[in-house]
Amino acid sequence: MDQDVQDRALPIANVGRIMKQILPPSAKISKEGKQLMQECVTEFISFVTGEASDKCHKENRKTVNGDDICWALSSLGFDNYAEAIGRYLHIYRQGEREKINHTKKYENPQNQTQINRAPPPPLLLSRVENPPPTNQSG
Amino acid sequence: MRQAGAYSGLLCGGVSGRTGPHSLPLARIKKIMKNSGEGVKMISGEAPIIFSKACDLFIEELTRRSWIMAIQGKRRTLHKEDLASAVIATDIFDFLITLVSNSDSHAVGGATNVMEVETIDYS
């Protein structure tokens, strides 16, 4: 595999490491096996992206997003992946929202002072007193 | 203090500093997406991230099925012929048949006695 082609594939070290983690410790993987998996997973990305891109085109949208990838996986027969990826996407977006809230908190020290000054309403008190059980999914 | 729980699902899969919490480099995934066709204009920031996870699942499934082929051949080393056999035996991997056929694999063309493999459940 020449350098140009190699730059357009996923790094073989990463692919080999993931394969190794799946197999029993005594298993070995030939170099050719890693190379072929490298090519297969690269083709997988192109295949799914093409399907997602077609959907965007039909809907007159220009940006391929996470939902399009999930839809493409499902339409191409990778239903189990689409379910797992859907959950992952949900967790990711929650994380992004929390990050934004965290940033806002520090960007507006004035607001924080105001919040501290004002007496909290009863609803907030009841919410604090009875926090919902944290979801440990993931 | 920030709650760690919200991020644990994303961070626990981390393997190396170079790829952050993801096992595959996001920039490379994005480049492959861009090269997949003329129709791909813009890619959102989240797309390579969830593709990284999808690739993990893909590699896992194809590796498991290939390993079954190796075991059937009474071998402890996974060869590309095992990957080719797994691709041929699995419907959802049909799009790879041309790719594995181009490699000089003995598994292609010859009749292969393939054990039926149950669907992997990711629950």
PDB file of C-alpha atoms in Angstrom:
ATOM      1  CA  MET A   1       0.000   0.000   0.000  1.00  0.00           C
ATOM      2  CA  ASP A   2       1.644   3.222  -1.129  1.00  0.00           C
ATOM      3  CA  GLN A   3       1.727   6.329   1.061  1.00  0.00           C
ATOM      4  CA  ASP A   4      -1.077   8.152  -0.734  1.00  0.00           C
ATOM      5  CA  VAL A   5      -3.452   5.231  -0.372  1.00  0.00           C
ATOM      6  CA  GLN A   6      -2.310   4.738   3.204  1.00  0.00           C
ATOM      7  CA  ASP A   7      -3.189   8.330   4.070  1.00  0.00           C
ATOM      8  CA  ARG A   8      -6.709   7.646   2.933  1.00  0.00           C
ATOM      9  CA  ALA A   9      -7.145   4.612   5.170  1.00  0.00           C
ATOM     10  CA  LEU A  10      -7.376   4.339   8.926  1.00  0.00           C
ATOM     11  CA  PRO A  11      -4.038   3.740  10.653  1.00  0.00           C
ATOM     12  CA  ILE A  12      -3.256   0.023  10.720  1.00  0.00           C
ATOM     13  CA  ALA A  13      -1.932   0.240  14.295  1.00  0.00           C
ATOM     14  CA  ASN A  14      -5.281   1.461  15.614  1.00  0.00           C
ATOM     15  CA  VAL A  15      -7.177  -1.169  13.637  1.00  0.00           C
ATOM     16  CA  GLY A  16      -4.839  -3.931  14.811  1.00  0.00           C
ATOM     17  CA  ARG A  17      -5.199  -2.846  18.428  1.00  0.00           C
ATOM     18  CA  ILE A  18      -8.996  -2.978  18.284  1.00  0.00           C
ATOM     19  CA  MET A  19      -8.865  -6.455  16.716  1.00  0.00           C
ATOM     20  CA  LYS A  20      -6.449  -7.622  19.403  1.00  0.00           C
ATOM     21  CA  GLN A  21      -8.783  -6.465  22.171  1.00  0.00           C
ATOM     22  CA  ILE A  22     -11.589  -8.618  20.769  1.00  0.00           C
ATOM     23  CA  LEU A  23      -9.700 -11.882  20.330  1.00  0.00           C
ATOM     24  CA  PRO A  24      -8.479 -14.238  23.074  1.00  0.00           C
ATOM     25  CA  PRO A  25      -4.973 -13.442  24.381  1.00  0.00           C
ATOM     26  CA  SER A  26      -3.418 -16.450  22.642  1.00  0.00           C
ATOM     27  CA  ALA A  27      -4.734 -15.411  19.226  1.00  0.00           C
ATOM     28  CA  LYS A  28      -2.462 -13.905  16.600  1.00  0.00           C
ATOM     29  CA  ILE A  29      -3.307 -11.728  13.615  1.00  0.00           C
ATOM     30  CA  SER A  30      -1.308 -11.847  10.401  1.00  0.00           C
ATOM     31  CA  LYS A  31      -0.104  -8.602   8.885  1.00  0.00           C
ATOM     32  CA  GLU A  32      -2.188  -9.274   5.785  1.00  0.00           C
ATOM     33  CA  GLY A  33      -5.217  -9.814   8.011  1.00  0.00           C
ATOM     34  CA  LYS A  34      -4.763  -6.381   9.584  1.00  0.00           C
ATOM     35  CA  GLN A  35      -4.261  -4.790   6.177  1.00  0.00           C
ATOM     36  CA  LEU A  36      -7.447  -6.315   4.802  1.00  0.00           C
ATOM     37  CA  MET A  37      -9.432  -5.223   7.874  1.00  0.00           C
ATOM     38  CA  GLN A  38      -7.975  -1.748   7.431  1.00  0.00           C
ATOM     39  CA  GLU A  39      -9.292  -1.678   3.865  1.00  0.00           C
ATOM     40  CA  CYS A  40     -12.666  -3.131   4.887  1.00  0.00           C
ATOM     41  CA  VAL A  41     -13.304  -0.540   7.587  1.00  0.00           C
ATOM     42  CA  THR A  42     -12.264   2.273   5.258  1.00  0.00           C
ATOM     43  CA  GLU A  43     -14.719   0.950   2.679  1.00  0.00           C
ATOM     44  CA  PHE A  44     -17.371   0.747   5.420  1.00  0.00           C
ATOM     45  CA  ILE A  45     -16.978   4.479   6.131  1.00  0.00           C
ATOM     46  CA  SER A  46     -17.254   5.366   2.438  1.00  0.00           C
ATOM     47  CA  PHE A  47     -20.241   3.081   1.938  1.00  0.00           C
ATOM     48  CA  VAL A  48     -22.243   4.458   4.872  1.00  0.00           C
ATOM     49  CA  THR A  49     -21.243   8.062   4.169  1.00  0.00           C
ATOM     50  CA  GLY A  50     -22.450   7.710   0.579  1.00  0.00           C
ATOM     51  CA  GLU A  51     -25.852   6.541   1.783  1.00  0.00           C
ATOM     52  CA  ALA A  52     -26.087   9.350   4.356  1.00  0.00           C
ATOM     53  CA  SER A  53     -25.012  11.922   1.784  1.00  0.00           C
ATOM     54  CA  ASP A  54     -27.676  10.769  -0.682  1.00  0.00           C
ATOM     55  CA  LYS A  55     -30.318  11.325   1.994  1.00  0.00           C
ATOM     56  CA  CYS A  56     -29.027  14.850   2.674  1.00  0.00           C
ATOM     57  CA  HIS A  57     -29.090  15.611  -1.028  1.00  0.00           C
ATOM     58  CA  LYS A  58     -32.708  14.468  -1.370  1.00  0.00           C
ATOM     59  CA  GLU A  59     -33.690  16.664   1.568  1.00  0.00           C
ATOM     60  CA  ASN A  60     -31.741  19.662   0.228  1.00  0.00           C
ATOM     61  CA  ARG A  61     -29.378  19.725   3.183  1.00  0.00           C
ATOM     62  CA  LYS A  62     -25.640  20.287   2.891  1.00  0.00           C
ATOM     63  CA  THR A  63     -24.305  18.979   6.193  1.00  0.00           C
ATOM     64  CA  VAL A  64     -24.073  15.275   7.017  1.00  0.00           C
ATOM     65  CA  ASN A  65     -24.816  14.924  10.730  1.00  0.00           C
ATOM     66  CA  GLY A  66     -25.005  12.163  13.324  1.00  0.00           C
ATOM     67  CA  ASP A  67     -28.651  11.331  12.671  1.00  0.00           C
ATOM     68  CA  ASP A  68     -27.924  10.811   8.985  1.00  0.00           C
ATOM     69  CA  ILE A  69     -25.206   8.303   9.865  1.00  0.00           C
ATOM     70  CA  CYS A  70     -27.607   6.412  12.146  1.00  0.00           C
ATOM     71  CA  TRP A  71     -30.261   6.351   9.452  1.00  0.00           C
ATOM     72  CA  ALA A  72     -27.777   5.132   6.846  1.00  0.00           C
ATOM     73  CA  LEU A  73     -26.545   2.327   9.110  1.00  0.00           C
ATOM     74  CA  SER A  74     -30.099   1.150   9.639  1.00  0.00           C
ATOM     75  CA  SER A  75     -31.041   1.341   5.967  1.00  0.00           C
ATOM     76  CA  LEU A  76     -27.947  -0.672   5.010  1.00  0.00           C
ATOM     77  CA  GLY A  77     -28.783  -3.501   7.400  1.00  0.00           C
ATOM     78  CA  PHE A  78     -26.618  -2.505  10.362  1.00  0.00           C
ATOM     79  CA  ASP A  79     -29.589  -2.178  12.721  1.00  0.00           C
ATOM     80  CA  ASN A  80     -27.651  -3.209  15.808  1.00  0.00           C
ATOM     81  CA  TYR A  81     -25.015  -0.588  15.100  1.00  0.00           C
ATOM     82  CA  ALA A  82     -27.681   2.080  14.547  1.00  0.00           C
ATOM     83  CA  GLU A  83     -29.195   1.343  17.964  1.00  0.00           C
ATOM     84  CA  ALA A  84     -25.842   1.424  19.751  1.00  0.00           C
ATOM     85  CA  ILE A  85     -24.749   4.546  17.878  1.00  0.00           C
ATOM     86  CA  GLY A  86     -28.064   6.242  18.653  1.00  0.00           C
ATOM     87  CA  ARG A  87     -27.443   5.792  22.371  1.00  0.00           C
ATOM     88  CA  TYR A  88     -23.865   6.989  21.974  1.00  0.00           C
ATOM     89  CA  LEU A  89     -25.032  10.086  20.085  1.00  0.00           C
ATOM     90  CA  HIS A  90     -27.503  10.857  22.858  1.00  0.00           C
ATOM     91  CA  ILE A  91     -24.775  10.652  25.506  1.00  0.00           C
ATOM     92  CA  TYR A  92     -22.484  12.796  23.371  1.00  0.00           C
ATOM     93  CA  ARG A  93     -25.089  15.513  22.878  1.00  0.00           C
ATOM     94  CA  GLN A  94     -25.883  15.551  26.594  1.00  0.00           C
ATOM     95  CA  GLY A  95     -22.189  16.034  27.264  1.00  0.00           C
ATOM     96  CA  GLU A  96     -22.063  18.900  24.796  1.00  0.00           C
ATOM     97  CA  ARG A  97     -25.038  20.601  26.461  1.00  0.00           C
ATOM     98  CA  GLU A  98     -23.445  20.292  29.889  1.00  0.00           C
ATOM     99  CA  LYS A  99     -20.229  21.709  28.505  1.00  0.00           C
ATOM    100  CA  ILE A 100     -22.120  24.733  27.189  1.00  0.00           C
ATOM    101  CA  ASN A 101     -23.869  25.280  30.519  1.00  0.00           C
ATOM    102  CA  HIS A 102     -20.567  24.981  32.319  1.00  0.00           C
ATOM    103  CA  THR A 103     -18.999  27.580  30.049  1.00  0.00           C
ATOM    104  CA  LYS A 104     -21.900  29.988  30.495  1.00  0.00           C
ATOM    105  CA  LYS A 105     -21.569  29.710  34.258  1.00  0.00           C
ATOM    106  CA  TYR A 106     -17.991  30.961  34.149  1.00  0.00           C
ATOM    107  CA  GLU A 107     -18.537  33.506  31.404  1.00  0.00           C
ATOM    108  CA  ASN A 108     -21.130  35.372  33.494  1.00  0.00           C
ATOM    109  CA  PRO A 109     -19.838  35.863  37.053  1.00  0.00           C
ATOM    110  CA  GLN A 110     -22.346  38.709  37.395  1.00  0.00           C
ATOM    111  CA  ASN A 111     -25.231  36.296  36.880  1.00  0.00           C
ATOM    112  CA  GLN A 112     -23.774  33.971  39.452  1.00  0.00           C
ATOM    113  CA  THR A 113     -23.708  36.785  42.001  1.00  0.00           C
ATOM    114  CA  GLN A 114     -27.299  37.655  41.226  1.00  0.00           C
ATOM    115  CA  ILE A 115     -28.362  34.042  41.580  1.00  0.00           C
ATOM    116  CA  ASN A 116     -26.655  33.810  44.947  1.00  0.00           C
ATOM    117  CA  ARG A 117     -28.278  36.993  46.147  1.00  0.00           C
ATOM    118  CA  ALA A 118     -31.838  36.039  45.296  1.00  0.00           C
ATOM    119  CA  PRO A 119     -33.660  33.690  47.690  1.00  0.00           C
ATOM    120  CA  PRO A 120     -34.352  30.354  45.952  1.00  0.00           C
ATOM    121  CA  PRO A 121     -38.034  29.619  45.217  1.00  0.00           C
ATOM    122  CA  PRO A 122     -39.754  26.608  46.867  1.00  0.00           C
ATOM    123  CA  LEU A 123     -39.710  24.584  43.654  1.00  0.00           C
ATOM    124  CA  LEU A 124     -35.932  24.709  43.534  1.00  0.00           C
ATOM    125  CA  LEU A 125     -35.765  23.765  47.185  1.00  0.00           C
ATOM    126  CA  SER A 126     -37.940  20.709  46.658  1.00  0.00           C
ATOM    127  CA  ARG A 127     -35.880  19.762  43.624  1.00  0.00           C
ATOM    128  CA  VAL A 128     -32.644  20.020  45.577  1.00  0.00           C
ATOM    129  CA  GLU A 129     -34.057  18.115  48.520  1.00  0.00           C
ATOM    130  CA  ASN A 130     -35.189  15.234  46.327  1.00  0.00           C
ATOM    131  CA  PRO A 131     -32.614  14.817  43.555  1.00  0.00           C
ATOM    132  CA  PRO A 132     -33.604  12.243  40.918  1.00  0.00           C
ATOM    133  CA  PRO A 133     -31.527   9.037  40.960  1.00  0.00           C
ATOM    134  CA  THR A 134     -28.599   9.377  38.556  1.00  0.00           C
ATOM    135  CA  ASN A 135     -28.818   7.189  35.478  1.00  0.00           C
ATOM    136  CA  GLN A 136     -25.753   4.980  35.319  1.00  0.00           C
ATOM    137  CA  SER A 137     -26.260   3.902  31.733  1.00  0.00           C
ATOM    138  CA  GLY A 138     -23.222   3.902  29.493  1.00  0.00           C
TER     139      GLY A 138
ATOM    140  CA  MET B   1     -17.691  20.495  40.629  1.00  0.00           C
ATOM    141  CA  ARG B   2     -18.546  18.958  37.304  1.00  0.00           C
ATOM    142  CA  GLN B   3     -20.282  15.581  37.337  1.00  0.00           C
ATOM    143  CA  ALA B   4     -18.049  12.853  35.909  1.00  0.00           C
ATOM    144  CA  GLY B   5     -20.991  10.609  35.129  1.00  0.00           C
ATOM    145  CA  ALA B   6     -22.057  12.537  32.069  1.00  0.00           C
ATOM    146  CA  TYR B   7     -18.736  11.917  30.380  1.00  0.00           C
ATOM    147  CA  SER B   8     -17.871   8.442  31.603  1.00  0.00           C
ATOM    148  CA  GLY B   9     -19.536   6.784  28.635  1.00  0.00           C
ATOM    149  CA  LEU B  10     -17.365   8.750  26.257  1.00  0.00           C
ATOM    150  CA  LEU B  11     -14.082   8.723  28.110  1.00  0.00           C
ATOM    151  CA  CYS B  12     -13.853   5.138  29.322  1.00  0.00           C
ATOM    152  CA  GLY B  13     -13.033   3.948  25.813  1.00  0.00           C
ATOM    153  CA  GLY B  14      -9.884   6.034  25.570  1.00  0.00           C
ATOM    154  CA  VAL B  15      -6.748   4.255  24.420  1.00  0.00           C
ATOM    155  CA  SER B  16      -4.118   6.830  23.511  1.00  0.00           C
ATOM    156  CA  GLY B  17      -3.429  10.519  23.745  1.00  0.00           C
ATOM    157  CA  ARG B  18      -3.186  10.939  20.015  1.00  0.00           C
ATOM    158  CA  THR B  19      -6.799  10.017  19.402  1.00  0.00           C
ATOM    159  CA  GLY B  20      -8.145  11.394  22.653  1.00  0.00           C
ATOM    160  CA  PRO B  21     -11.006   9.281  24.031  1.00  0.00           C
ATOM    161  CA  HIS B  22     -11.607   7.682  20.632  1.00  0.00           C
ATOM    162  CA  SER B  23      -9.826   4.597  19.381  1.00  0.00           C
ATOM    163  CA  LEU B  24      -9.560   5.933  15.826  1.00  0.00           C
ATOM    164  CA  PRO B  25      -8.309   9.342  14.649  1.00  0.00           C
ATOM    165  CA  LEU B  26     -11.266  11.607  13.894  1.00  0.00           C
ATOM    166  CA  ALA B  27      -9.398  13.690  11.324  1.00  0.00           C
ATOM    167  CA  ARG B  28      -8.703  10.582   9.270  1.00  0.00           C
ATOM    168  CA  ILE B  29     -12.324   9.463   9.464  1.00  0.00           C
ATOM    169  CA  LYS B  30     -13.405  12.901   8.269  1.00  0.00           C
ATOM    170  CA  LYS B  31     -10.951  12.726   5.371  1.00  0.00           C
ATOM    171  CA  ILE B  32     -12.300   9.334   4.303  1.00  0.00           C
ATOM    172  CA  MET B  33     -15.855  10.692   4.502  1.00  0.00           C
ATOM    173  CA  LYS B  34     -14.851  13.647   2.323  1.00  0.00           C
ATOM    174  CA  ASN B  35     -13.275  11.318  -0.228  1.00  0.00           C
ATOM    175  CA  SER B  36     -16.316   9.053  -0.400  1.00  0.00           C
ATOM    176  CA  GLY B  37     -17.951  11.041  -3.164  1.00  0.00           C
ATOM    177  CA  GLU B  38     -18.652  14.356  -4.824  1.00  0.00           C
ATOM    178  CA  GLY B  39     -21.964  14.580  -3.016  1.00  0.00           C
ATOM    179  CA  VAL B  40     -20.412  15.044   0.420  1.00  0.00           C
ATOM    180  CA  LYS B  41     -20.328  18.791   1.041  1.00  0.00           C
ATOM    181  CA  MET B  42     -20.089  19.511   4.744  1.00  0.00           C
ATOM    182  CA  ILE B  43     -19.694  17.197   7.722  1.00  0.00           C
ATOM    183  CA  SER B  44     -20.905  18.090  11.205  1.00  0.00           C
ATOM    184  CA  GLY B  45     -18.516  17.831  14.131  1.00  0.00           C
ATOM    185  CA  GLU B  46     -20.416  14.931  15.658  1.00  0.00           C
ATOM    186  CA  ALA B  47     -20.371  12.718  12.549  1.00  0.00           C
ATOM    187  CA  PRO B  48     -16.738  11.510  12.770  1.00  0.00           C
ATOM    188  CA  ILE B  49     -17.194  10.965  16.505  1.00  0.00           C
ATOM    189  CA  ILE B  50     -20.097   8.589  16.125  1.00  0.00           C
ATOM    190  CA  PHE B  51     -18.435   7.009  13.096  1.00  0.00           C
ATOM    191  CA  SER B  52     -15.521   6.187  15.341  1.00  0.00           C
ATOM    192  CA  LYS B  53     -17.916   4.157  17.478  1.00  0.00           C
ATOM    193  CA  ALA B  54     -19.555   2.546  14.436  1.00  0.00           C
ATOM    194  CA  CYS B  55     -16.130   1.478  13.169  1.00  0.00           C
ATOM    195  CA  ASP B  56     -15.395  -0.123  16.540  1.00  0.00           C
ATOM    196  CA  LEU B  57     -18.575  -2.187  16.202  1.00  0.00           C
ATOM    197  CA  PHE B  58     -17.759  -3.084  12.597  1.00  0.00           C
ATOM    198  CA  ILE B  59     -14.215  -4.210  13.411  1.00  0.00           C
ATOM    199  CA  GLU B  60     -15.508  -6.151  16.401  1.00  0.00           C
ATOM    200  CA  GLU B  61     -18.134  -8.044  14.411  1.00  0.00           C
ATOM    201  CA  LEU B  62     -15.912  -8.819  11.433  1.00  0.00           C
ATOM    202  CA  THR B  63     -13.060  -9.874  13.727  1.00  0.00           C
ATOM    203  CA  ARG B  64     -15.315 -12.202  15.714  1.00  0.00           C
ATOM    204  CA  ARG B  65     -16.714 -13.811  12.578  1.00  0.00           C
ATOM    205  CA  SER B  66     -13.240 -14.121  11.071  1.00  0.00           C
ATOM    206  CA  TRP B  67     -11.983 -15.766  14.246  1.00  0.00           C
ATOM    207  CA  ILE B  68     -14.721 -18.385  13.948  1.00  0.00           C
ATOM    208  CA  MET B  69     -13.383 -19.161  10.473  1.00  0.00           C
ATOM    209  CA  ALA B  70      -9.842 -19.481  11.836  1.00  0.00           C
ATOM    210  CA  ILE B  71     -11.017 -21.817  14.600  1.00  0.00           C
ATOM    211  CA  GLN B  72     -12.848 -23.969  12.048  1.00  0.00           C
ATOM    212  CA  GLY B  73      -9.535 -24.262  10.225  1.00  0.00           C
ATOM    213  CA  LYS B  74      -7.919 -25.301  13.525  1.00  0.00           C
ATOM    214  CA  ARG B  75      -5.639 -22.270  13.495  1.00  0.00           C
ATOM    215  CA  ARG B  76      -4.734 -19.699  16.164  1.00  0.00           C
ATOM    216  CA  THR B  77      -3.658 -17.006  13.706  1.00  0.00           C
ATOM    217  CA  LEU B  78      -6.255 -14.898  11.937  1.00  0.00           C
ATOM    218  CA  HIS B  79      -5.487 -14.605   8.222  1.00  0.00           C
ATOM    219  CA  LYS B  80      -6.992 -12.513   5.471  1.00  0.00           C
ATOM    220  CA  GLU B  81      -8.654 -15.657   4.104  1.00  0.00           C
ATOM    221  CA  ASP B  82     -10.628 -15.791   7.339  1.00  0.00           C
ATOM    222  CA  LEU B  83     -11.826 -12.233   6.808  1.00  0.00           C
ATOM    223  CA  ALA B  84     -12.784 -13.073   3.229  1.00  0.00           C
ATOM    224  CA  SER B  85     -14.752 -16.118   4.385  1.00  0.00           C
ATOM    225  CA  ALA B  86     -16.542 -14.067   7.043  1.00  0.00           C
ATOM    226  CA  VAL B  87     -17.464 -11.398   4.490  1.00  0.00           C
ATOM    227  CA  ILE B  88     -18.856 -13.995   2.096  1.00  0.00           C
ATOM    228  CA  ALA B  89     -20.859 -15.651   4.877  1.00  0.00           C
ATOM    229  CA  THR B  90     -22.495 -12.457   6.164  1.00  0.00           C
ATOM    230  CA  ASP B  91     -25.199 -10.598   4.204  1.00  0.00           C
ATOM    231  CA  ILE B  92     -24.560  -7.145   5.624  1.00  0.00           C
ATOM    232  CA  PHE B  93     -20.947  -7.365   4.457  1.00  0.00           C
ATOM    233  CA  ASP B  94     -21.912  -7.916   0.799  1.00  0.00           C
ATOM    234  CA  PHE B  95     -20.534  -4.499  -0.125  1.00  0.00           C
ATOM    235  CA  LEU B  96     -17.057  -5.828   0.705  1.00  0.00           C
ATOM    236  CA  ILE B  97     -17.118  -8.899  -1.552  1.00  0.00           C
ATOM    237  CA  THR B  98     -15.406  -7.086  -4.426  1.00  0.00           C
ATOM    238  CA  LEU B  99     -12.724  -5.789  -2.087  1.00  0.00           C
ATOM    239  CA  VAL B 100     -11.903  -9.164  -0.526  1.00  0.00           C
ATOM    240  CA  SER B 101     -12.093 -10.864  -3.923  1.00  0.00           C
ATOM    241  CA  ASN B 102      -9.383  -8.610  -5.302  1.00  0.00           C
ATOM    242  CA  SER B 103      -6.968  -9.929  -2.720  1.00  0.00           C
ATOM    243  CA  ASP B 104      -5.641 -13.320  -3.851  1.00  0.00           C
ATOM    244  CA  SER B 105      -7.690 -15.310  -1.398  1.00  0.00           C
ATOM    245  CA  HIS B 106      -8.306 -19.012  -1.762  1.00  0.00           C
ATOM    246  CA  ALA B 107     -11.599 -18.647   0.068  1.00  0.00           C
ATOM    247  CA  VAL B 108     -13.129 -16.866  -2.906  1.00  0.00           C
ATOM    248  CA  GLY B 109     -14.532 -19.138  -5.590  1.00  0.00           C
ATOM    249  CA  GLY B 110     -14.095 -22.388  -3.747  1.00  0.00           C
ATOM    250  CA  ALA B 111     -17.044 -23.786  -1.863  1.00  0.00           C
ATOM    251  CA  THR B 112     -16.682 -23.096   1.826  1.00  0.00           C
ATOM    252  CA  ASN B 113     -18.449 -25.046   4.508  1.00  0.00           C
ATOM    253  CA  VAL B 114     -19.618 -22.167   6.640  1.00  0.00           C
ATOM    254  CA  MET B 115     -20.972 -22.562  10.139  1.00  0.00           C
ATOM    255  CA  GLU B 116     -24.059 -20.509  10.817  1.00  0.00           C
ATOM    256  CA  VAL B 117     -23.245 -17.522  12.993  1.00  0.00           C
ATOM    257  CA  GLU B 118     -25.806 -15.928  15.256  1.00  0.00           C
ATOM    258  CA  THR B 119     -26.319 -12.198  15.138  1.00  0.00           C
ATOM    259  CA  ILE B 120     -24.237 -10.299  17.651  1.00  0.00           C
ATOM    260  CA  ASP B 121     -26.382  -8.370  20.113  1.00  0.00           C
ATOM    261  CA  TYR B 122     -25.109  -4.992  21.343  1.00  0.00           C
ATOM    262  CA  SER B 123     -27.406  -4.390  24.265  1.00  0.00           C
TER     263      SER B 123
END
